[in-house]
PDB file of N, CA and C in Angstrom:
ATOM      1  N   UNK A  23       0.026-216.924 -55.699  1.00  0.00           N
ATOM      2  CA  UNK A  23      -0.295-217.082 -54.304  1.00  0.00           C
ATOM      3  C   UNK A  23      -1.790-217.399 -54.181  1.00  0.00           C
ATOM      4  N   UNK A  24      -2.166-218.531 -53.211  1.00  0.00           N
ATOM      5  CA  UNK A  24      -3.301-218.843 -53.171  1.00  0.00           C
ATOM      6  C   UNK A  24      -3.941-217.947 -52.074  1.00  0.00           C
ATOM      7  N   UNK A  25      -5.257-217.882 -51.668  1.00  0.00           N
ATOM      8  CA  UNK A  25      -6.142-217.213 -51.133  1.00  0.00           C
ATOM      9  C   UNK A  25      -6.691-217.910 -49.689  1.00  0.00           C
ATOM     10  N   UNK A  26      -6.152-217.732 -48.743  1.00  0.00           N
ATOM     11  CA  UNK A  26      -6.289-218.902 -47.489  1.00  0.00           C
ATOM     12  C   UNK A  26      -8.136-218.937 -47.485  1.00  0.00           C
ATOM     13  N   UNK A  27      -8.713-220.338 -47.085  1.00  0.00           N
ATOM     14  CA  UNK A  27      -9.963-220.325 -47.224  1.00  0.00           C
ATOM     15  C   UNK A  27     -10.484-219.156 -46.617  1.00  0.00           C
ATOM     16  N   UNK A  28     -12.226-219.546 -46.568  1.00  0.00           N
ATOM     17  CA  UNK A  28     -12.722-218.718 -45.962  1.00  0.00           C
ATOM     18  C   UNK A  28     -13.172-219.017 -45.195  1.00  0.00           C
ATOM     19  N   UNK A  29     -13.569-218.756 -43.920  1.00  0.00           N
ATOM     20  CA  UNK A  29     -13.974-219.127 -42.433  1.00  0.00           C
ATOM     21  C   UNK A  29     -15.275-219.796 -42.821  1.00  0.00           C
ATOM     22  N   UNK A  30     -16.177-220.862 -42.243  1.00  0.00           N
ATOM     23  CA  UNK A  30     -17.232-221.543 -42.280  1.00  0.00           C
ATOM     24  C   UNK A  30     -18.436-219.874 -41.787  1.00  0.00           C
ATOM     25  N   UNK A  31     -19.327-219.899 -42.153  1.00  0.00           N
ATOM     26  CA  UNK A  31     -20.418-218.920 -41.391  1.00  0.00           C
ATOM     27  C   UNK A  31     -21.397-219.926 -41.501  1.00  0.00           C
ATOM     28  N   UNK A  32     -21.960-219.193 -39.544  1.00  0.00           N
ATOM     29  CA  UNK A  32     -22.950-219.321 -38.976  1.00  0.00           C
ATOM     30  C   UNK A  32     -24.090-218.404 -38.647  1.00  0.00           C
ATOM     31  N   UNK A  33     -25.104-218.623 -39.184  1.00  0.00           N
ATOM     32  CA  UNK A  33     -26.287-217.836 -38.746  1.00  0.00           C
ATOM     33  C   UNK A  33     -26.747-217.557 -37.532  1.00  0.00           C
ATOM     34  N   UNK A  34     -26.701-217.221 -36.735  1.00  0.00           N
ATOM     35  CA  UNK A  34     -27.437-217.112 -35.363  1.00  0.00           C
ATOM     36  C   UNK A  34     -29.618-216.566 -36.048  1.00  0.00           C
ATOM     37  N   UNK A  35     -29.942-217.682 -35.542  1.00  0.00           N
ATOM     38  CA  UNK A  35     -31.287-217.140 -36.137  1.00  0.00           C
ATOM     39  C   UNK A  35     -32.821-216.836 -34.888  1.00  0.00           C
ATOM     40  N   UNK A  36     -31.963-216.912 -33.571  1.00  0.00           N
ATOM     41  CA  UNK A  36     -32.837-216.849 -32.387  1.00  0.00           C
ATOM     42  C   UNK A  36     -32.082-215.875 -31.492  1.00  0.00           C
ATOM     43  N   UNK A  37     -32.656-215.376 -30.506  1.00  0.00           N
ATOM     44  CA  UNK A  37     -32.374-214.873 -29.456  1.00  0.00           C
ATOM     45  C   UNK A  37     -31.593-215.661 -28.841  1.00  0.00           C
ATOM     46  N   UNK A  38     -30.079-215.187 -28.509  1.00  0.00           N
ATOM     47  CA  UNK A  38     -29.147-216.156 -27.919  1.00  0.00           C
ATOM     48  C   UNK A  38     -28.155-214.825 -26.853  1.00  0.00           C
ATOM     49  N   UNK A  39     -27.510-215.585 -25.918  1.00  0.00           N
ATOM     50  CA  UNK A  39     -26.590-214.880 -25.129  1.00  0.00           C
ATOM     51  C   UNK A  39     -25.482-214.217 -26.007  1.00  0.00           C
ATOM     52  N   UNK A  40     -24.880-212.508 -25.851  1.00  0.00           N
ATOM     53  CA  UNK A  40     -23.357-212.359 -26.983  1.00  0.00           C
ATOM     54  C   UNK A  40     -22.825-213.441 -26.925  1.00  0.00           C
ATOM     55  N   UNK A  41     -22.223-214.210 -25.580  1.00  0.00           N
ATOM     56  CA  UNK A  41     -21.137-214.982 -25.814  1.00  0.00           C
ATOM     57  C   UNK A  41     -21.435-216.267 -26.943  1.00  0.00           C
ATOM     58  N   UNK A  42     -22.583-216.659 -27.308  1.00  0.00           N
ATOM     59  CA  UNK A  42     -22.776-217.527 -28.835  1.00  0.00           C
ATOM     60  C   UNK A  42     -22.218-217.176 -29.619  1.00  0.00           C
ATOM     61  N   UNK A  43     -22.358-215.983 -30.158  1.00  0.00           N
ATOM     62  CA  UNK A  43     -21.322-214.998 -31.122  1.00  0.00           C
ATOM     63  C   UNK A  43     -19.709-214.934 -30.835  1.00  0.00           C
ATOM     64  N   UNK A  44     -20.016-214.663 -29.537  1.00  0.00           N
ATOM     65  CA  UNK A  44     -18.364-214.489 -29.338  1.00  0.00           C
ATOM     66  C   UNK A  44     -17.615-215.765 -29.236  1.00  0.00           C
ATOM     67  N   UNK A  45     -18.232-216.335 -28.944  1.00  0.00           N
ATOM     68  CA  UNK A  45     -17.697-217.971 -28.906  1.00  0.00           C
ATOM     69  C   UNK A  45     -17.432-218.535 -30.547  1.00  0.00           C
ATOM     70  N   UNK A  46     -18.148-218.860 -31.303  1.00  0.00           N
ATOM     71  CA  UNK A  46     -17.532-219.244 -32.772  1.00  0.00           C
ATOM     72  C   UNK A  46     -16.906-218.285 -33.169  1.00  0.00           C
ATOM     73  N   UNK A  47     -16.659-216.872 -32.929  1.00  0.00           N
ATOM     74  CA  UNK A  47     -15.909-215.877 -33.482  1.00  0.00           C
ATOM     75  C   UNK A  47     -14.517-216.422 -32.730  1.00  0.00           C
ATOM     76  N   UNK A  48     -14.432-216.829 -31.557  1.00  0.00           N
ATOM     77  CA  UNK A  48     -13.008-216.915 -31.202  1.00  0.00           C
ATOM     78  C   UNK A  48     -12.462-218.450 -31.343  1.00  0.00           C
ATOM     79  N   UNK A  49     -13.259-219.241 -32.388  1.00  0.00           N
ATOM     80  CA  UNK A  49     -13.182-220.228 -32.838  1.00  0.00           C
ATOM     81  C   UNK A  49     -12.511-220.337 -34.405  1.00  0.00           C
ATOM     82  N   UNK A  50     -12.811-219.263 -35.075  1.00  0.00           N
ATOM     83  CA  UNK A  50     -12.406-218.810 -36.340  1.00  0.00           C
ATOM     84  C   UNK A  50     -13.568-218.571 -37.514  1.00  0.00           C
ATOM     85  N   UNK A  51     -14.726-218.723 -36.951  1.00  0.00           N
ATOM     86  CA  UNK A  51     -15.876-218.595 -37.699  1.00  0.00           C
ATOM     87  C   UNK A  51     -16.895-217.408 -37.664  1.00  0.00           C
ATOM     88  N   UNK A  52     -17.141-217.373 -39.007  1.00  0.00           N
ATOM     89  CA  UNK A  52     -17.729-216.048 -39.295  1.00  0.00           C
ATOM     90  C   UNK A  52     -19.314-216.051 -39.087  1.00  0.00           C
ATOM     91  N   UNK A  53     -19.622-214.585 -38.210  1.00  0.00           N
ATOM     92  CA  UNK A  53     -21.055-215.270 -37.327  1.00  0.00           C
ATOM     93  C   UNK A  53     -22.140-213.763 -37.694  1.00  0.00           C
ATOM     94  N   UNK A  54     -23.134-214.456 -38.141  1.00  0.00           N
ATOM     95  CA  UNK A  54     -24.446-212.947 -38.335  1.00  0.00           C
ATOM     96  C   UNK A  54     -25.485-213.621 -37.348  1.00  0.00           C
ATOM     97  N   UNK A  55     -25.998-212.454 -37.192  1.00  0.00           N
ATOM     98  CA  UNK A  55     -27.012-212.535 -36.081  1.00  0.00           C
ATOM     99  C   UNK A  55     -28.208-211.911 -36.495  1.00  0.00           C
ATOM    100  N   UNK A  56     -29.277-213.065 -37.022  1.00  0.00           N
ATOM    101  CA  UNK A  56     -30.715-212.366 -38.069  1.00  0.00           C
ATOM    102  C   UNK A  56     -31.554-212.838 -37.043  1.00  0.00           C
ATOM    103  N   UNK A  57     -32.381-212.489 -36.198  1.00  0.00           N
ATOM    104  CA  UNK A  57     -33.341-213.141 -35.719  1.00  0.00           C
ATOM    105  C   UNK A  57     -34.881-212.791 -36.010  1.00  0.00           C
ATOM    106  N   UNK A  58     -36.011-213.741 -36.074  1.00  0.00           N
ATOM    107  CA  UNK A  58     -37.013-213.390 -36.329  1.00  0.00           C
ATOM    108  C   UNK A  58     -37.739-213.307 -37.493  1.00  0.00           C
ATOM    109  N   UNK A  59     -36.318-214.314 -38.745  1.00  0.00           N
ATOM    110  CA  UNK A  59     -36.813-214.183 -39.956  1.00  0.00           C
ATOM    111  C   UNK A  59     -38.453-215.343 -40.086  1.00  0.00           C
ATOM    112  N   UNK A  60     -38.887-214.662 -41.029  1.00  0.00           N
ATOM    113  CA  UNK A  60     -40.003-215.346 -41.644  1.00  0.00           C
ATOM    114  C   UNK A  60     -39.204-216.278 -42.029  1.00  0.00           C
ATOM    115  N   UNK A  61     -39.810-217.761 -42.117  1.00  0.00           N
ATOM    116  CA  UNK A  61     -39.804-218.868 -43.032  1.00  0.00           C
ATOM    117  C   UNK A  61     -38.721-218.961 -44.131  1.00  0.00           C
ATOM    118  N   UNK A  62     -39.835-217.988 -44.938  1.00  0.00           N
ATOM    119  CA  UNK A  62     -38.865-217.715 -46.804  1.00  0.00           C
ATOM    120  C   UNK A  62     -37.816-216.984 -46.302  1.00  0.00           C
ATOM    121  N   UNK A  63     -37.637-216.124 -45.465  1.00  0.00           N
ATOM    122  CA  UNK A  63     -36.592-215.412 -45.605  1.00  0.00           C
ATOM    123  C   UNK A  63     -35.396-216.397 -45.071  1.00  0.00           C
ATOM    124  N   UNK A  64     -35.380-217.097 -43.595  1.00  0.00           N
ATOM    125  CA  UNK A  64     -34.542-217.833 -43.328  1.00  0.00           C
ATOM    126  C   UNK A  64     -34.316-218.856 -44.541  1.00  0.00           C
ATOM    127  N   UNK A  65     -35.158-218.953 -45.358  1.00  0.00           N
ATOM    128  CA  UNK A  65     -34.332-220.000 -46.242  1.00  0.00           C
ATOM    129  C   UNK A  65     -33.914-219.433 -47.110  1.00  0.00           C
ATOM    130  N   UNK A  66     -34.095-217.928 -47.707  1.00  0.00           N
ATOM    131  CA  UNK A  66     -33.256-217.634 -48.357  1.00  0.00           C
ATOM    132  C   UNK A  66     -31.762-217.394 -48.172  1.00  0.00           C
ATOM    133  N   UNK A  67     -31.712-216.967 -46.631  1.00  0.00           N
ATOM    134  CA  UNK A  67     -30.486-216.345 -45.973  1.00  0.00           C
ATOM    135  C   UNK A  67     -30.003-217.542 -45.667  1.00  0.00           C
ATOM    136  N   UNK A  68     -30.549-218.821 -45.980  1.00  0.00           N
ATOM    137  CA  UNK A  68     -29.085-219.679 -45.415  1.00  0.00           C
ATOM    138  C   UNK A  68     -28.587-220.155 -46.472  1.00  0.00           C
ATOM    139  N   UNK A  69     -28.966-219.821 -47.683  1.00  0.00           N
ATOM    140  CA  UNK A  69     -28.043-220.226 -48.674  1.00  0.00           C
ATOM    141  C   UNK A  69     -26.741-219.593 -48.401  1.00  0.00           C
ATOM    142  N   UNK A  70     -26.300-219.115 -47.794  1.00  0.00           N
ATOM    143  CA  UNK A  70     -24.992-218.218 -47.514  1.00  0.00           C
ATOM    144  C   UNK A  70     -24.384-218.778 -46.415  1.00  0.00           C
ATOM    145  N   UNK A  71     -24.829-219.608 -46.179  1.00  0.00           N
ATOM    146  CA  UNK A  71     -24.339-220.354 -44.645  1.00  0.00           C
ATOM    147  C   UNK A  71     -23.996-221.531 -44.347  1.00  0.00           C
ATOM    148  N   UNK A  72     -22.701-221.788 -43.494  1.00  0.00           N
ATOM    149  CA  UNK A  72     -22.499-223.439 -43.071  1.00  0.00           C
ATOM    150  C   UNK A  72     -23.087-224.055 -42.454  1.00  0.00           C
ATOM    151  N   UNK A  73     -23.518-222.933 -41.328  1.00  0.00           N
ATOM    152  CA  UNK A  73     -24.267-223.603 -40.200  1.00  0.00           C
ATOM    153  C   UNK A  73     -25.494-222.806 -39.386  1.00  0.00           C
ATOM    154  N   UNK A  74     -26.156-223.488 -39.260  1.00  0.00           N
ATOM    155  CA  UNK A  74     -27.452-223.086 -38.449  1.00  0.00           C
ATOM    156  C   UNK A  74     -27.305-222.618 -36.933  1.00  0.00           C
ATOM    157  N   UNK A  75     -27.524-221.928 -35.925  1.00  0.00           N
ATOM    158  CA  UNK A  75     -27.690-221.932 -34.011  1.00  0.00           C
ATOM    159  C   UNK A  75     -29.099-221.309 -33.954  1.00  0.00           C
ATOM    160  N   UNK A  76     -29.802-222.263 -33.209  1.00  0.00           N
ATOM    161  CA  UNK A  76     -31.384-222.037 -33.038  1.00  0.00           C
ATOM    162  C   UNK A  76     -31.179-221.941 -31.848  1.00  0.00           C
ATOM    163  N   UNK A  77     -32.802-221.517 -30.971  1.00  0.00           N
ATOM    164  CA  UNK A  77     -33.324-221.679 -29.765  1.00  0.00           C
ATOM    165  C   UNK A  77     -34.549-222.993 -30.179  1.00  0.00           C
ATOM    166  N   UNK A  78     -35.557-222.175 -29.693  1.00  0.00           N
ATOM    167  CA  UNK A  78     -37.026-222.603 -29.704  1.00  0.00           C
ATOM    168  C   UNK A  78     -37.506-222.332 -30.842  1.00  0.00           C
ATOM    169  N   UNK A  79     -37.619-220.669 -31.127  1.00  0.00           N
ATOM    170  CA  UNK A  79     -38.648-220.316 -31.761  1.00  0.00           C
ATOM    171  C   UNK A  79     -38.417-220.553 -33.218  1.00  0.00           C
ATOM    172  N   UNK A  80     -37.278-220.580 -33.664  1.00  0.00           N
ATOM    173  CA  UNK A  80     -36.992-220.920 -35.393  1.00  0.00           C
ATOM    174  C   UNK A  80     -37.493-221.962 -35.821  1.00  0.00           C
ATOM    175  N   UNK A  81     -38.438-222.483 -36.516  1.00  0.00           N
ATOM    176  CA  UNK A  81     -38.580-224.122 -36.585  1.00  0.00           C
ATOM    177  C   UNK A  81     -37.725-224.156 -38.299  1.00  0.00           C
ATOM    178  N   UNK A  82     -36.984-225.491 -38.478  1.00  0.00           N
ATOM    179  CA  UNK A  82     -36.022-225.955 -39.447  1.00  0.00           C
ATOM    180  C   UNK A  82     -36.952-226.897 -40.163  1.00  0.00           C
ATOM    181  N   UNK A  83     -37.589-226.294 -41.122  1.00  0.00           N
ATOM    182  CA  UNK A  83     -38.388-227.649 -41.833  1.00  0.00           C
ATOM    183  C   UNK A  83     -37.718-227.788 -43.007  1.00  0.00           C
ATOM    184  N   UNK A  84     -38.158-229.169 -43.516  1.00  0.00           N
ATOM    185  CA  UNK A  84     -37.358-229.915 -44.890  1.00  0.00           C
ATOM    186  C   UNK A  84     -37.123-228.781 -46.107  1.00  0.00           C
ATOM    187  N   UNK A  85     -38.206-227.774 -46.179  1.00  0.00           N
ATOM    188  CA  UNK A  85     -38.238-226.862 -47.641  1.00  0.00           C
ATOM    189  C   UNK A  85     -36.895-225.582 -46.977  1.00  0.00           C
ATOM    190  N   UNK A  86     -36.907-225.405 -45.322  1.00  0.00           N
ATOM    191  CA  UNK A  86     -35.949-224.436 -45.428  1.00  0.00           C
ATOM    192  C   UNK A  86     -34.686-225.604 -45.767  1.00  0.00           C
ATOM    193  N   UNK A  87     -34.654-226.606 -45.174  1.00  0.00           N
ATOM    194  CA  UNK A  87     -33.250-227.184 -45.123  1.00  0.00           C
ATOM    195  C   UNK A  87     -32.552-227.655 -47.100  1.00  0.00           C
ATOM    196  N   UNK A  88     -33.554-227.518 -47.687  1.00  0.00           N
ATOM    197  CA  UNK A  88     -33.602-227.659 -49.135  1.00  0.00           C
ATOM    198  C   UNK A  88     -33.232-226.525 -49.451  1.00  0.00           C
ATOM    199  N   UNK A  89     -33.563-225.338 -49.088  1.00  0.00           N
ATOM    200  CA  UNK A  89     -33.082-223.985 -49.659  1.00  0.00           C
ATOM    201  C   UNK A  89     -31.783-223.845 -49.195  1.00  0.00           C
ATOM    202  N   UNK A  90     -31.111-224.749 -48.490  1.00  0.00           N
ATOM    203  CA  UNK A  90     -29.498-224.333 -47.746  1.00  0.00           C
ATOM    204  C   UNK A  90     -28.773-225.132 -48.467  1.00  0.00           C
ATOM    205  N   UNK A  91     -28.200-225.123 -49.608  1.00  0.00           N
ATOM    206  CA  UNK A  91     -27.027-225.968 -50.609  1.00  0.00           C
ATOM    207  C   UNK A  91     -25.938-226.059 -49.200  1.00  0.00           C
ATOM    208  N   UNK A  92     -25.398-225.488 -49.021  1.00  0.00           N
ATOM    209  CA  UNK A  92     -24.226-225.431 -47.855  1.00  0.00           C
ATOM    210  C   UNK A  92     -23.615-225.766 -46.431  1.00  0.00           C
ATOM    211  N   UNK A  93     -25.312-226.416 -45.945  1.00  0.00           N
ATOM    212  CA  UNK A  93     -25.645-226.155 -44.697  1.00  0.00           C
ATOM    213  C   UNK A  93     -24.788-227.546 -44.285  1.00  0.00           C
ATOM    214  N   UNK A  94     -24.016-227.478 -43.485  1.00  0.00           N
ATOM    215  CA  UNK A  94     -23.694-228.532 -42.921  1.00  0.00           C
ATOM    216  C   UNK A  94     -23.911-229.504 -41.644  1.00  0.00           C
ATOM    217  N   UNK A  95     -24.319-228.064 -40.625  1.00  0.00           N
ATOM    218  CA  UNK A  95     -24.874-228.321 -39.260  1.00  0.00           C
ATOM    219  C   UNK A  95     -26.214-227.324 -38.833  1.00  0.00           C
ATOM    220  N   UNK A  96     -26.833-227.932 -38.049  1.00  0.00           N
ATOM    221  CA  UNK A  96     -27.721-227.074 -37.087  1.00  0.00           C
ATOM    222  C   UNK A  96     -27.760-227.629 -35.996  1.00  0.00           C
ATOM    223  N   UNK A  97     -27.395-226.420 -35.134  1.00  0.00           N
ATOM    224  CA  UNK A  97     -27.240-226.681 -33.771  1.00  0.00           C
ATOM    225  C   UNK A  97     -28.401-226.232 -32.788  1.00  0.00           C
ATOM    226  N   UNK A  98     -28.672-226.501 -32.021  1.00  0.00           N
ATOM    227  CA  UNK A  98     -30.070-226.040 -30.921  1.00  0.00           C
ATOM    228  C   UNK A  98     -29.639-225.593 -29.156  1.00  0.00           C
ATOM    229  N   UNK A  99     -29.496-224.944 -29.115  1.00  0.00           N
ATOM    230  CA  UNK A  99     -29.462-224.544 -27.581  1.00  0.00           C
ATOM    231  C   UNK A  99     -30.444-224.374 -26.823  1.00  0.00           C
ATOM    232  N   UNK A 100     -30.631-225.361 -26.125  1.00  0.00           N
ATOM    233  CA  UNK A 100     -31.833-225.904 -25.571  1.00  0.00           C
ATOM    234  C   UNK A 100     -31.440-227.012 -25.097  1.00  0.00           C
ATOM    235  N   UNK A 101     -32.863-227.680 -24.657  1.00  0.00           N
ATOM    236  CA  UNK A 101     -33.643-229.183 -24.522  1.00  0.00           C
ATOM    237  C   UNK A 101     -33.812-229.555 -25.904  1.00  0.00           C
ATOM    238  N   UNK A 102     -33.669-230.448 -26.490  1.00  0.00           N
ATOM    239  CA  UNK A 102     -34.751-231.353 -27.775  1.00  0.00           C
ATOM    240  C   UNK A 102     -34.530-230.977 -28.959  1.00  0.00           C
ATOM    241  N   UNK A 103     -34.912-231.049 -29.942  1.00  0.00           N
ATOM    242  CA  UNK A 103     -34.794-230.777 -31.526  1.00  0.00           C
ATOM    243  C   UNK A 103     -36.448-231.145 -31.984  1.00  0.00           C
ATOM    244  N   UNK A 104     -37.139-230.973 -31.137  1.00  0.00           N
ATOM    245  CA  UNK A 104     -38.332-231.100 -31.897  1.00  0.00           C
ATOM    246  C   UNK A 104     -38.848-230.095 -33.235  1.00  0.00           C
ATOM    247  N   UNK A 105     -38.110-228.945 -32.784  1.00  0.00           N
ATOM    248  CA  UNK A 105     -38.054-227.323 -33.594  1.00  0.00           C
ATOM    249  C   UNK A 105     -37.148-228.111 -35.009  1.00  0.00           C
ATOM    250  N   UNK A 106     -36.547-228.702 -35.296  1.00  0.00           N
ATOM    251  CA  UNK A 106     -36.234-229.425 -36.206  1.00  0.00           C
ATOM    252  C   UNK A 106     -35.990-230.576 -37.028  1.00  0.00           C
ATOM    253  N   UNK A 107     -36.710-230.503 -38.387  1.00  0.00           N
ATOM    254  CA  UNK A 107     -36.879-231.240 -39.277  1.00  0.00           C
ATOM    255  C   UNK A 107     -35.652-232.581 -39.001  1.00  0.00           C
ATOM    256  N   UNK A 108     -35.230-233.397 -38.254  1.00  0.00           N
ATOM    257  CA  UNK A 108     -34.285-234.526 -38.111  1.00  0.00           C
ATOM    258  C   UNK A 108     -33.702-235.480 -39.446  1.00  0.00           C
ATOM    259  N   UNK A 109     -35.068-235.781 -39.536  1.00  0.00           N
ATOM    260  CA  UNK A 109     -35.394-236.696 -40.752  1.00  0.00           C
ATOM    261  C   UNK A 109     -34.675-236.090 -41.939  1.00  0.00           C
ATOM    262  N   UNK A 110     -35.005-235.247 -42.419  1.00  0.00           N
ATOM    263  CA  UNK A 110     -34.997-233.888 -43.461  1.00  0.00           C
ATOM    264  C   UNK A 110     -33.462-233.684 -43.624  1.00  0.00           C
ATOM    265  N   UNK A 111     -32.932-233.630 -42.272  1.00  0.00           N
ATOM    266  CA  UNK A 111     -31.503-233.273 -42.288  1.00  0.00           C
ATOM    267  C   UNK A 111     -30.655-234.223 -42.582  1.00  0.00           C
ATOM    268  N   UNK A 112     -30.898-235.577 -41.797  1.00  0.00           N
ATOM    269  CA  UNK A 112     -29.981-236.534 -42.042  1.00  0.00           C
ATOM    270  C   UNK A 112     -30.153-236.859 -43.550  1.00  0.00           C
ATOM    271  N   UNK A 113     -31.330-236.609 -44.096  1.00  0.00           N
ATOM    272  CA  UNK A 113     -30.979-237.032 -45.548  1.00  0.00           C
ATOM    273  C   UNK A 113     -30.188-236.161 -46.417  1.00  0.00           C
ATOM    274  N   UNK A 114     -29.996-235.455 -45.797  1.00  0.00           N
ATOM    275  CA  UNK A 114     -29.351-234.356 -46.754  1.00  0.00           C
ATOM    276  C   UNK A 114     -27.752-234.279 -46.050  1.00  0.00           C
ATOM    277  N   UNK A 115     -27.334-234.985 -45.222  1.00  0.00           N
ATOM    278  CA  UNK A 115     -26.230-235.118 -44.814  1.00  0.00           C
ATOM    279  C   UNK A 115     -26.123-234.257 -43.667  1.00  0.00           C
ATOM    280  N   UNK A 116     -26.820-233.475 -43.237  1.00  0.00           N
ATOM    281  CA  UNK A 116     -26.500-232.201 -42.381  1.00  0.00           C
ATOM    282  C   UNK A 116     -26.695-233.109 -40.750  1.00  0.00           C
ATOM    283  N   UNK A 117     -25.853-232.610 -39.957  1.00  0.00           N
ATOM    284  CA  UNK A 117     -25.351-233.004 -38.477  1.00  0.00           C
ATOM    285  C   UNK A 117     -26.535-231.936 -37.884  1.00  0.00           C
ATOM    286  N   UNK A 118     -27.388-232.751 -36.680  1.00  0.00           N
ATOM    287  CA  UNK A 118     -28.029-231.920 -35.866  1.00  0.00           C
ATOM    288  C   UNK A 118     -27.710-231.818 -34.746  1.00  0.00           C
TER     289      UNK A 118
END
């Protein structure tokens, strides 16, 4: 018997409303909520992760998006993506 996958996880890495959480949770995705990491730390912690949900204050630069083997998306709730590396991402395949 095989092992049904495992749900995609998302980081929540900003101050966001519960329902962000509760919303990909009732989507089927598995959701932590770290906010306020330093730099190194967010890039260590997204090696564990599919996907990124920012505000403002997280900025996504090329060395964190290099530390994320996995990362497939980062999402921004907001106005703009200036808080993230664009360039950085599309080369690496990741959806902003």
């Amino acid at each position: 018997m095989t092992k049904p996958p495992k749900a995609p996880k998302v980081l929540i890495a900003d101050e966001m409303s519960p329902l962000a959480a509760e919303t990909f949770r009732a989507r089927g995705l598995a959701v932590d909520v770290k906010t306020g990491l330093a730099p190194d730390a967010l890039a260590a912690a997204l090696k564990d992760y599919d996907g990124l949900a920012v505000r403002s204050a997280t900025k996504v630069k090329a060395a964190t998006l290099a530390a994320a083997p996995r990362l497939k998306v980062v999402g921004r709730a907001g106005i703009g993506v200036d808080n993230i590396d664009v360039a950085a991402a599309t080369a690496r395949g990741i959806v902003v």
